[in-house]
Tab-separated table of C-alpha atoms and ligand atoms in Angstrom:
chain	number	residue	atom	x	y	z
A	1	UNK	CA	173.411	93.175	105.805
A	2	UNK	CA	172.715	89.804	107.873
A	3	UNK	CA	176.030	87.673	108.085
A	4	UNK	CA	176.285	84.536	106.473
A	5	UNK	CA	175.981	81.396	108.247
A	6	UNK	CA	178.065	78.595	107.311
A	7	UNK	CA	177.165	74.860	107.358
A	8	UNK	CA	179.645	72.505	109.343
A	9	UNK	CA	178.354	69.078	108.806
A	10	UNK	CA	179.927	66.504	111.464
A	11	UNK	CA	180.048	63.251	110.165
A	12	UNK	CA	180.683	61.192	113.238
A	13	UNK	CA	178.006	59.094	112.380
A	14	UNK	CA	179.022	57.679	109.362
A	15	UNK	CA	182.417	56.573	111.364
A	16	UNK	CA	179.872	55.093	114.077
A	17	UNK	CA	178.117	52.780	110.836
A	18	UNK	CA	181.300	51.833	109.699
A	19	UNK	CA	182.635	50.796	112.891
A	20	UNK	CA	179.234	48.406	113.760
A	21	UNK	CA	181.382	46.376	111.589
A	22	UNK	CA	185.167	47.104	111.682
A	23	UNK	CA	186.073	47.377	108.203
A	24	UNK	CA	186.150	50.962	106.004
A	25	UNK	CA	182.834	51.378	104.805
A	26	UNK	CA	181.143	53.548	104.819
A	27	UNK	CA	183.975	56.121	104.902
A	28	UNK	CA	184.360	59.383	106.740
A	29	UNK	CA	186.506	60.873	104.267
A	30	UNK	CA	184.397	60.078	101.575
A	31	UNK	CA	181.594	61.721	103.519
A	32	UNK	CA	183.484	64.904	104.071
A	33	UNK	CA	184.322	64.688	100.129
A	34	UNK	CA	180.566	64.240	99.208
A	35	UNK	CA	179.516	67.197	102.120
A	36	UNK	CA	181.942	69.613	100.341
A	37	UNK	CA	180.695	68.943	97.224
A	38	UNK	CA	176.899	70.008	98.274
A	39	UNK	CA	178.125	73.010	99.998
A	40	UNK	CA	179.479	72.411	103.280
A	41	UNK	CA	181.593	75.271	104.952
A	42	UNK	CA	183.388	73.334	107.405
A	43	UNK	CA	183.751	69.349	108.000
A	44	UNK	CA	183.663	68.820	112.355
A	45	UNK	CA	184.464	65.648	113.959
A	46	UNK	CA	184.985	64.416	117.413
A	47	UNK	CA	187.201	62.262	118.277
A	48	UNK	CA	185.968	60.267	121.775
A	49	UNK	CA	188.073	59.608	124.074
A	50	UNK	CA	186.651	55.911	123.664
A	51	UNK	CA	187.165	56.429	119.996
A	52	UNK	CA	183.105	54.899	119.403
A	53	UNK	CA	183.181	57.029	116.163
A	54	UNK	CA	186.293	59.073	114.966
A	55	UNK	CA	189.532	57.335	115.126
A	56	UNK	CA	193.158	58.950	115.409
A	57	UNK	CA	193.838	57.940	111.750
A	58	UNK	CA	190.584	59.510	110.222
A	59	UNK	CA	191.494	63.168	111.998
A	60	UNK	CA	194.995	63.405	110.585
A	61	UNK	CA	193.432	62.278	107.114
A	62	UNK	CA	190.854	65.034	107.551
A	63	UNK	CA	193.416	67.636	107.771
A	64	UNK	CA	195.770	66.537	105.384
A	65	UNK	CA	193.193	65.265	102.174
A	66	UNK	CA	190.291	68.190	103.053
A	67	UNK	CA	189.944	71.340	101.750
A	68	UNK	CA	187.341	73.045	104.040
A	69	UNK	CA	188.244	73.774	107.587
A	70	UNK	CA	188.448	70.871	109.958
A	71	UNK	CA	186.385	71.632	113.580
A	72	UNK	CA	187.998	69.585	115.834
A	73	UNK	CA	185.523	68.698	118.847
A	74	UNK	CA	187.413	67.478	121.740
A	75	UNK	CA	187.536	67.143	125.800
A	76	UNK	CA	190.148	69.201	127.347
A	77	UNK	CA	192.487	66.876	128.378
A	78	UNK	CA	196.235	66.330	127.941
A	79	UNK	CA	196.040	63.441	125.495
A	80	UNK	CA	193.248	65.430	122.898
A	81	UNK	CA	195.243	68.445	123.660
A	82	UNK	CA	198.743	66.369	121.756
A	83	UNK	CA	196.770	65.227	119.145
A	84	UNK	CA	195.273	68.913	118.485
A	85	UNK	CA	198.587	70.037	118.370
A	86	UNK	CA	200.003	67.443	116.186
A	87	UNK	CA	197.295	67.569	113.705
A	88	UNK	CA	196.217	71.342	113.572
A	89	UNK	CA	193.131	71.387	112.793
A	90	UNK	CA	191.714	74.449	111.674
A	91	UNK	CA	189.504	75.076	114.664
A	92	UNK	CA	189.119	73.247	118.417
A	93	UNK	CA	185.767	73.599	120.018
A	94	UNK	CA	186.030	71.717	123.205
A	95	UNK	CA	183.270	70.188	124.579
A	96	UNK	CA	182.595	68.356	127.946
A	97	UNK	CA	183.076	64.431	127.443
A	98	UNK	CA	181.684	61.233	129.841
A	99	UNK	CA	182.261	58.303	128.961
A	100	UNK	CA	178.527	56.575	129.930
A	101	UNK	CA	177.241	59.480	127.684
A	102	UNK	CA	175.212	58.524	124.223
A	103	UNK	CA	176.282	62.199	122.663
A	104	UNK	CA	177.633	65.336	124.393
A	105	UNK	CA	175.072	66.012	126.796
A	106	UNK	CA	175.694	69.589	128.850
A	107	UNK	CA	177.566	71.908	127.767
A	108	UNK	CA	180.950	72.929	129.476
A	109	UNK	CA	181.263	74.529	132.319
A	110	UNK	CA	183.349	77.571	131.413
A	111	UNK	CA	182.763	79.661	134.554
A	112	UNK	CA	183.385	76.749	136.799
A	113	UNK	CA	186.857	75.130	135.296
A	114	UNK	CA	188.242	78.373	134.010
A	115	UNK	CA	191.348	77.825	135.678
A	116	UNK	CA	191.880	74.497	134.027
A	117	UNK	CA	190.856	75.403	130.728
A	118	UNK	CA	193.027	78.616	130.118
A	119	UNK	CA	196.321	77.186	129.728
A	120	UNK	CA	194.426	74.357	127.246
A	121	UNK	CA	193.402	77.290	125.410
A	122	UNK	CA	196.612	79.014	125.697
A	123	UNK	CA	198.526	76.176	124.374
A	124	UNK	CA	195.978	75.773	120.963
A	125	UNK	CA	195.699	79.489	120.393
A	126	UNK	CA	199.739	79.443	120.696
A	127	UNK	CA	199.742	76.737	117.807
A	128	UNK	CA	197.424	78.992	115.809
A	129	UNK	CA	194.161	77.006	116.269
A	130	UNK	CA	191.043	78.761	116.604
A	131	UNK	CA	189.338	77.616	119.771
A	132	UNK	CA	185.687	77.248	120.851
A	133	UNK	CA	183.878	76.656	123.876
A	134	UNK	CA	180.913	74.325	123.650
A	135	UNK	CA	178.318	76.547	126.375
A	136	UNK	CA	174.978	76.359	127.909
A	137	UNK	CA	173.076	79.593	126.665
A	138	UNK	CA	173.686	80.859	130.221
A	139	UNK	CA	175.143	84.323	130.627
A	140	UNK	CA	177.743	82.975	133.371
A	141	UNK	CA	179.385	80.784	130.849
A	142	UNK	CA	179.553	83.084	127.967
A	143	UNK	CA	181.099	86.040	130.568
A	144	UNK	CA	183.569	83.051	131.738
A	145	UNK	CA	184.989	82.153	127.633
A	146	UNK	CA	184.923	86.044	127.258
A	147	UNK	CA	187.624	86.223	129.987
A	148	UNK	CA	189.514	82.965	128.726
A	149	UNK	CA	189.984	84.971	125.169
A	150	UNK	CA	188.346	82.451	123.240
A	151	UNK	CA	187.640	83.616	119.451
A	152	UNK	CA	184.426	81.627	118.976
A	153	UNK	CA	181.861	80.607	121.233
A	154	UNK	CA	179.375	77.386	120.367
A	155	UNK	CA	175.857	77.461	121.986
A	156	UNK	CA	174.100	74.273	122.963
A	157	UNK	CA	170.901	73.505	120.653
A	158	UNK	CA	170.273	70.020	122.491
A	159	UNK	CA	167.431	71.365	125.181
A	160	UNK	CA	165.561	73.788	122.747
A	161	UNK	CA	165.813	70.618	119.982
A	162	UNK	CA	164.191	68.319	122.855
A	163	UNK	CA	161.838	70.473	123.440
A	164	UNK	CA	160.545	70.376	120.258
A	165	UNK	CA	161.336	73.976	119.777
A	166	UNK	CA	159.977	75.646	122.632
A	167	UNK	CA	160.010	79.369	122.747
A	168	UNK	CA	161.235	79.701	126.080
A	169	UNK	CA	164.634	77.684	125.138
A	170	UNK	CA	164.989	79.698	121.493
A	171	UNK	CA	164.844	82.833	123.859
A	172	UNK	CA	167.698	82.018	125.310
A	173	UNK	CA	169.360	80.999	122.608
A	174	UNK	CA	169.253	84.445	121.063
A	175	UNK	CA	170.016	86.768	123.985
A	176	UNK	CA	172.684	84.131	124.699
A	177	UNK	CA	174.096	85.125	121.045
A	178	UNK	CA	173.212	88.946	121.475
A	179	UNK	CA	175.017	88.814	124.400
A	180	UNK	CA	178.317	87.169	122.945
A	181	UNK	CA	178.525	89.070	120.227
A	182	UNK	CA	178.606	91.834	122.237
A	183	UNK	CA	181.344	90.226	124.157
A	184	UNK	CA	183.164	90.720	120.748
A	185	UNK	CA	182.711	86.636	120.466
A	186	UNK	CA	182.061	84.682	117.452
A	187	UNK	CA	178.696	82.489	117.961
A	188	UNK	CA	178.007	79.544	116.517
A	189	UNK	CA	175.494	76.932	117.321
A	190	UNK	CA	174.793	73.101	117.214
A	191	UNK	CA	173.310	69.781	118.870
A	192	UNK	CA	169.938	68.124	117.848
A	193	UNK	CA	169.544	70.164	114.927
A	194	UNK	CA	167.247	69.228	111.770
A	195	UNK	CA	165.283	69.931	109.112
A	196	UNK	CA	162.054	70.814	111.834
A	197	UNK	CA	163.824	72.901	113.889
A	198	UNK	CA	166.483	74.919	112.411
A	199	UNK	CA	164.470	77.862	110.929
A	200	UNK	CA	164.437	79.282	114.080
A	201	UNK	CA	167.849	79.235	115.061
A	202	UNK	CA	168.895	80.160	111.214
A	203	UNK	CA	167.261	83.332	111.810
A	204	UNK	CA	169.765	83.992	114.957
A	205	UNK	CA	171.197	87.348	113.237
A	206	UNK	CA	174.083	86.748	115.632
A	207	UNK	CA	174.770	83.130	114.829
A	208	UNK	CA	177.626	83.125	111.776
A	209	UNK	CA	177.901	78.714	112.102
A	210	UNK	CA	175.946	76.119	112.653
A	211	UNK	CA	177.296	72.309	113.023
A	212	UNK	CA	174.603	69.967	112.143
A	213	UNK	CA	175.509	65.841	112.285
A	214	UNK	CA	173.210	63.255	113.165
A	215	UNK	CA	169.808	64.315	112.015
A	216	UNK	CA	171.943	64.540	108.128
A	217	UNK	CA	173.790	61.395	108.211
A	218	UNK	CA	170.041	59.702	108.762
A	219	UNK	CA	168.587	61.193	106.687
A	220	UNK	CA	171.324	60.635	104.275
A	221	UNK	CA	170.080	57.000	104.559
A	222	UNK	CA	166.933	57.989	102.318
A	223	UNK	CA	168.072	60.466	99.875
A	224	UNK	CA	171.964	60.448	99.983
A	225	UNK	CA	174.145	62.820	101.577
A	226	UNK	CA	174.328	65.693	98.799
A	227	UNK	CA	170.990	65.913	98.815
A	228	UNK	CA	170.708	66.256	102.705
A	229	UNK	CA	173.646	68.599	102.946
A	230	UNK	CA	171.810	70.673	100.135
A	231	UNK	CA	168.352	70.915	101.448
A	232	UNK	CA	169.697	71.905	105.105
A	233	UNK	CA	171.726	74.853	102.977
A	234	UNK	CA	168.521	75.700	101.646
A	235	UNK	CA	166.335	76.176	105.231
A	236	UNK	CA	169.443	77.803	106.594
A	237	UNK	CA	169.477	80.050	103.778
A	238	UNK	CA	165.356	80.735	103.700
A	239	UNK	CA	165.895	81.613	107.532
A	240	UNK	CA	168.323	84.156	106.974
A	241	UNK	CA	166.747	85.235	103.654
B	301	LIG	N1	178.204	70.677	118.152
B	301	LIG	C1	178.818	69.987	119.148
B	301	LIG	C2	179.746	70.737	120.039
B	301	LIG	C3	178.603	68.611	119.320
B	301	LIG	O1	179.217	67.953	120.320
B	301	LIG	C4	177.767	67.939	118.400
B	301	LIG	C5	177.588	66.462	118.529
B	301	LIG	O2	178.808	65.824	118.321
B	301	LIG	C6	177.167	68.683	117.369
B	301	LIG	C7	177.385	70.058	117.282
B	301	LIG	C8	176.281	68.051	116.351
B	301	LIG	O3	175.159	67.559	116.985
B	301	LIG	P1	174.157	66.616	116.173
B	301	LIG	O4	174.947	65.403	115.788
B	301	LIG	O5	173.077	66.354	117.151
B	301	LIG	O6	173.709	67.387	114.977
């Protein structure tokens, strides 16, 4: 029997629209309300260290007036690493962060900063938070978040979504999952994903999560947010079908 993948919609984006002016609207929490209503699994958000989208105050509503899981994207640094542990969200992925960046661009390198990351990943797996490393499809990182003991392991979608889909870069998105779930890792996957492109990756046997943002909360623009959140469900579910 395939495994079922679940839907984490990030909704960073709406916080990014309702900060163009300052005020509340539109608001995140609303969006996570509306995404769980059309079938999200999980609600992710990042929260910058320049705070552009997310603010402090948004995460610890997440937590508290959610029901799904909360994915907590963050760099691994001391200050994210406080408000992790303050807030507990339900999961951490941590992701690579620059400040000049428009969106996470690389993913991290695991195999090169293994000695900073471990006690990070000590210290949320300690507070009972399941933690994820945002990776290149590259068997050197997966190998290097085997040996941290990360749970969960998020591959990087951006370069096979800018390439329009090419086959070489879904190729290595699926012996990148083969290989982690052979690693005993949980695989999830997510950046530049939309309605165009994510058959393909759907149909990743491996993959049990994907996290989908931007593409939904513009599309949301034309035909609301349930209805966006809904029709991704259904070409995630046609894939696996
Ligand atoms: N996964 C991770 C780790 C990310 O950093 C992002 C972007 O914040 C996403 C998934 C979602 O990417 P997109 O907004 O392009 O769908």
């Amino acid at each position: 029997m395939t495994m079922p993948l679940r839907l984490g919609v990030n909704i960073d984006h709406v916080a990014t629209i309702r900060n163009a002016r300052g005020g509340n609207h539109p608001c995140p929490i609303r969006a996570a309300h509306v995404a769980a209503a059309a079938g999200a699994d999980g609600i992710t958000a990042h929260l910058r260290e320049d705070r552009r989208h997310m603010t402090d105050a948004d995460i610890a509503r997440l937590v508290q007036e959610i029901d799904l899981p909360l994915n907590l994207e963050m760099a691994a640094t001391d200050e994210m690493l406080a408000i992790a542990l303050k807030c507990r969200p339900h999961a951490a992925c941590i992701v690579p962060e620059r400040r000049a960046e428009r969106t996470t661009e690389g993913g991290l390198d695991a195999a090169g900063q293994q000695g900073m990351l471990k006690p990070l990943v000590e210290r949320l797996r300690d507070a009972g938070i399941r933690v994820s490393l945002f990776v290149a499809p590259e068997a050197r990182q997966i190998e290097a978040a085997a040996q941290l003991g990360v749970p969960v392991i998020e591959l990087h979608t951006g370069p096979y979504a800018h390439s329009g889909g090419a086959a070489a870069e879904l190729g290595h998105l699926r012996k990148a999952a083969a290989m982690a779930k052979q690693l005993g890792l949980e695989v999830h996957a997510g950046h530049g994903l939309s309605f165009a492109n994510v058959g393909p990756v759907a149909a990743i046997p491996e993959l049990s999560e994907l996290n989908i943002g931007h593409f939904l909360i513009g599309e949301a623009l034309f035909s609301g947010l349930d209805a966006a959140v809904r029709a991704m469900r259904a070409r995630m579910d046609a894939a696996r079908a």
